[in-house]
Short mmCIF file of C-alpha atoms in Angstrom, two decimals:
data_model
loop_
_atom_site.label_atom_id
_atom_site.label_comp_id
_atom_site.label_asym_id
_atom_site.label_seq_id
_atom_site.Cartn_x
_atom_site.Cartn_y
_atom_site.Cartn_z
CA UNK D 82 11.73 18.96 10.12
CA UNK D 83 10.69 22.57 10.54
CA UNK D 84 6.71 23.43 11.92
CA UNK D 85 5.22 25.52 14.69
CA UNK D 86 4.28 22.19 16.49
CA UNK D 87 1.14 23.93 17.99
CA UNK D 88 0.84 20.97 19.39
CA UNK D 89 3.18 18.04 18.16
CA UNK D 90 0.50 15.26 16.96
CA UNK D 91 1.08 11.65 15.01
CA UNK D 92 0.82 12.89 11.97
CA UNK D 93 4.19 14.49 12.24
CA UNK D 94 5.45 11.96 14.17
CA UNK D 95 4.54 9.45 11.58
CA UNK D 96 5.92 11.70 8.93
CA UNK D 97 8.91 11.91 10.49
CA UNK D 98 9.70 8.45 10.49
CA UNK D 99 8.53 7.64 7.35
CA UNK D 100 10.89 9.72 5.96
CA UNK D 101 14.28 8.94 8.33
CA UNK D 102 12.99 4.84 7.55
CA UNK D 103 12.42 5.27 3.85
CA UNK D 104 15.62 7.47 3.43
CA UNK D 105 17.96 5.70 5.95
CA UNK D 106 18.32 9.03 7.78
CA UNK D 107 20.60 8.88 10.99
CA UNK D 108 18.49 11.28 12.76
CA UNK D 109 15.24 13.41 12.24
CA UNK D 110 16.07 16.91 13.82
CA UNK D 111 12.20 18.92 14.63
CA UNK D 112 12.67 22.57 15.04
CA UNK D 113 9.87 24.59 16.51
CA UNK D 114 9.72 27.89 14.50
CA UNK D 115 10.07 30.94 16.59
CA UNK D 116 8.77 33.72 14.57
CA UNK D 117 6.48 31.89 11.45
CA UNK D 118 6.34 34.44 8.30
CA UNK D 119 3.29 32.24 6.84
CA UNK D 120 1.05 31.87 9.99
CA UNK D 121 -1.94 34.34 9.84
CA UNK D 122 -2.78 33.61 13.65
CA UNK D 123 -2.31 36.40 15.86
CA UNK D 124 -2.13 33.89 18.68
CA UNK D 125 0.96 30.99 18.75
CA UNK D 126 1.59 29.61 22.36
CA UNK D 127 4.55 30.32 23.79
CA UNK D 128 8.10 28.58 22.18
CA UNK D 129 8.86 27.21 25.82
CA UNK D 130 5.44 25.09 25.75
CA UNK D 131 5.90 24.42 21.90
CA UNK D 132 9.59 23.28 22.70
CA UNK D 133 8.24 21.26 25.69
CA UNK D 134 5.46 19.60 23.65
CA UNK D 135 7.76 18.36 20.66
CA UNK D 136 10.69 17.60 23.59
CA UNK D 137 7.91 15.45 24.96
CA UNK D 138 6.75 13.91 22.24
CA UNK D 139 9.62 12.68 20.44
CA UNK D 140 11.19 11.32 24.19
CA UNK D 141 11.91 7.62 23.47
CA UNK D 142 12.97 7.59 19.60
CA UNK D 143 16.47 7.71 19.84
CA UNK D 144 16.80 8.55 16.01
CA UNK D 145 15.12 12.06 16.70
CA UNK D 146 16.24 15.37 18.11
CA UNK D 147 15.38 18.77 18.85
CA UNK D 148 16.91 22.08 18.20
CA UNK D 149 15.85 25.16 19.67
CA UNK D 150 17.82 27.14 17.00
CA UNK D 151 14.37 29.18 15.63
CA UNK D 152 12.82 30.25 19.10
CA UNK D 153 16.57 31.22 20.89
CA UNK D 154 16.20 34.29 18.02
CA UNK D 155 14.02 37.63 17.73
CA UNK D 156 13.66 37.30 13.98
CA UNK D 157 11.66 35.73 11.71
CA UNK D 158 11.85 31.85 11.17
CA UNK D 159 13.15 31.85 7.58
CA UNK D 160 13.76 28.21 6.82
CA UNK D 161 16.25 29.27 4.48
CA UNK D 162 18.66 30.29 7.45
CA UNK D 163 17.86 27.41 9.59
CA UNK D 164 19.16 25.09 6.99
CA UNK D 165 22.22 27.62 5.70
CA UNK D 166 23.01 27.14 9.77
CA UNK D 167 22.93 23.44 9.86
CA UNK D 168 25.21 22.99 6.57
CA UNK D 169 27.86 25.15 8.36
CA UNK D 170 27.81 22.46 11.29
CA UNK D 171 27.43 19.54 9.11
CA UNK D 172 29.79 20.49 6.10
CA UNK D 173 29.60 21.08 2.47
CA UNK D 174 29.51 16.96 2.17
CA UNK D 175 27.22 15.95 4.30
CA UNK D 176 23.66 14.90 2.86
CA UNK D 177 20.87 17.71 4.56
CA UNK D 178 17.23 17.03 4.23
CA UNK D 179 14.43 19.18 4.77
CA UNK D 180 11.24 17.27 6.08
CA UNK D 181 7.79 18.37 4.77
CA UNK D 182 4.23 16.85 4.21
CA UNK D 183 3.35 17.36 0.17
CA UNK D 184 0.91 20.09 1.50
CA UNK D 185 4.34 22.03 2.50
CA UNK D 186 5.66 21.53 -0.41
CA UNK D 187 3.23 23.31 -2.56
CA UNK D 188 4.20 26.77 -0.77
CA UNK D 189 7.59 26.45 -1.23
CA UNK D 190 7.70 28.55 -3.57
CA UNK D 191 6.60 31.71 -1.94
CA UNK D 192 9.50 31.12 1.04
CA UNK D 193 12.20 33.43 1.51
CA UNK D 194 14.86 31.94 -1.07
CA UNK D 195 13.61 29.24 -2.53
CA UNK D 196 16.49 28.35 -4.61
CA UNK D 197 18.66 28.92 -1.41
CA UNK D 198 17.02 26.28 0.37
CA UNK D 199 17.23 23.79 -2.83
CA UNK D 200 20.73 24.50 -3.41
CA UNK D 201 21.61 23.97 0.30
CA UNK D 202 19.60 20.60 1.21
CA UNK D 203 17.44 17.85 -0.51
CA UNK D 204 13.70 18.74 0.28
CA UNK D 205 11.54 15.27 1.01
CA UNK D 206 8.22 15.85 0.86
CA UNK D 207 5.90 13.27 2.66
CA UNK D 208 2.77 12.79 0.21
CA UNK D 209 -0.55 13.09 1.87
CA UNK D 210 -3.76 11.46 0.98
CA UNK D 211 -5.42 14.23 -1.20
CA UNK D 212 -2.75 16.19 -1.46
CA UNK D 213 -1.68 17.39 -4.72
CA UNK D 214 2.05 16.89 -6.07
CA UNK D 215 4.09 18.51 -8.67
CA UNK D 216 4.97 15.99 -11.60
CA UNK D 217 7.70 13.80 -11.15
CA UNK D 218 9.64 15.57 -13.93
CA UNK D 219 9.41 18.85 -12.38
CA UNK D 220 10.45 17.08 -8.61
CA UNK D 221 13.34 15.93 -9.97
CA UNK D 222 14.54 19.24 -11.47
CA UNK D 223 13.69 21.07 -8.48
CA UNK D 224 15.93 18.80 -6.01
CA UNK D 225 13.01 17.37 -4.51
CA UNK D 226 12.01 13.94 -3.74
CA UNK D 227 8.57 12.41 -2.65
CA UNK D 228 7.84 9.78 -0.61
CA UNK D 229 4.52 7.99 -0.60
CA UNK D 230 2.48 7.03 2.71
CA UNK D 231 -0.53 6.29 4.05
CA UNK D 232 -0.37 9.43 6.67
CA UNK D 233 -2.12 9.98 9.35
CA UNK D 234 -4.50 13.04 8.49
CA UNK D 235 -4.74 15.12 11.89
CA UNK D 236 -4.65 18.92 11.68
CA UNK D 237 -2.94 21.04 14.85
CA UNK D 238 -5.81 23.68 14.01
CA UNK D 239 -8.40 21.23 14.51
CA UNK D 240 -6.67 20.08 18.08
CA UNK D 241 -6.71 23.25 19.11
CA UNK D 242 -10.33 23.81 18.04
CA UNK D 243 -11.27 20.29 19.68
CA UNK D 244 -9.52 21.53 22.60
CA UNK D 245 -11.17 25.19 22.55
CA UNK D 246 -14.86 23.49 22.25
CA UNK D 247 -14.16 20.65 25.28
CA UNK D 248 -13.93 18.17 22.74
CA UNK D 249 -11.73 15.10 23.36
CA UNK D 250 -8.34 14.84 21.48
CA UNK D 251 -7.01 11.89 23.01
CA UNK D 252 -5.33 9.80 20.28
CA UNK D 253 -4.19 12.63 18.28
CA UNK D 254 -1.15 12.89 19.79
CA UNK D 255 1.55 11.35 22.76
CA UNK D 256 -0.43 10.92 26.28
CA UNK D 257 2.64 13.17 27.78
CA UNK D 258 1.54 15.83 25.08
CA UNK D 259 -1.76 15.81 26.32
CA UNK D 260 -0.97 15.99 29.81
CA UNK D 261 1.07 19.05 29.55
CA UNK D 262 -1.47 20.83 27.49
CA UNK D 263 -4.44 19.83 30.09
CA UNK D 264 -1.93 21.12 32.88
CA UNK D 265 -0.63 24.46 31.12
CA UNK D 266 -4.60 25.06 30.34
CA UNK D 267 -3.08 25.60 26.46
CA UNK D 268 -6.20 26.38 23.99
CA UNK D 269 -8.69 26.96 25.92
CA UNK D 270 -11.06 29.66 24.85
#
């Protein structure tokens, strides 16, 4: 599960384990992009707070990991040679997901190698409420599968505008998450 994690919150948490419950998945891997080609922001924090945040908040679910793999290089996140990297460690056999909200999965087509990426891995989309998916039909012929869930609907732009304005943000994501963002001063104007 790929994301710039800018911060970590519950709704990818919850997404996360939606997916590794509904799927039986023996781990949920997050990997903070380095380098996003779709983000329009000229400011991302740093990857060591980004890495710290997500390290933090998935501490205590053993079923969940974290790579580094994106932010240890100087080019740009392509998700397309994240997951051509993890196939080479787990083997030609091994069942690869790719871990998205439905939102995601809309865009998917204007990645770097689309087909790549389908050919490589299974892409699970998370639906969200109001989120639009393709027809089942067209999932199915695109390697794609959908899972259904109630979501949690919280928005890492809108933390960090909460956070900008003084606005509280507690519940939105891990305590520890919010403690290292009040003591790194992260999004503040």
């Amino acid at each position: 599960m790929g994301g710039t994690f800018d911060p970590i919150h519950f709704g990818h948490l919850f997404i996360a384990e939606e997916a590794r419950t509904k799927l039986g998945l023996s781990k949920v891997i997050f990997v903070p992009s380095g380098r996003p080609p779709h983000k329009e922001r000229n400011y991302l924090s740093p990857a060591k707070d980004r890495i710290e945040m997500t390290s933090l908040a998935i501490r205590g679910n053993p079923f969940f990991e974290l790579s580094d793999i994106e932010v240890k290089s100087d080019e740009i996140s392509f998700t397309v040679r994240t997951i051509v990297s993890f196939r080479n460690v787990v083997g030609k056999e091994a069942a690869l997901y790719l871990i998205m909200g439905s939102d995601s999965l809309a865009e998917l087509g204007t990645w770097k190698d689309p087909e790549k990426i389908l050919d490589e891995c299974t892409v699970v989309a998370v639906r969200r409420p109001g989120c639009k998916t393709p027809e089942p039909e067209e999932l199915r012929r695109q390697k794609v599968s959908v899972i259904d869930s109630q979501g949690v609907e919280i928005s890492s732009t809108e933390i960090r505008r909460r956070i900008g304005r003084g606005e509280s943000v507690r519940y939105l994501m891990p305590d520890a998450v919010l403690s290292y963002i009040a003591s790194h001063g992260l999004y503040r104007s």
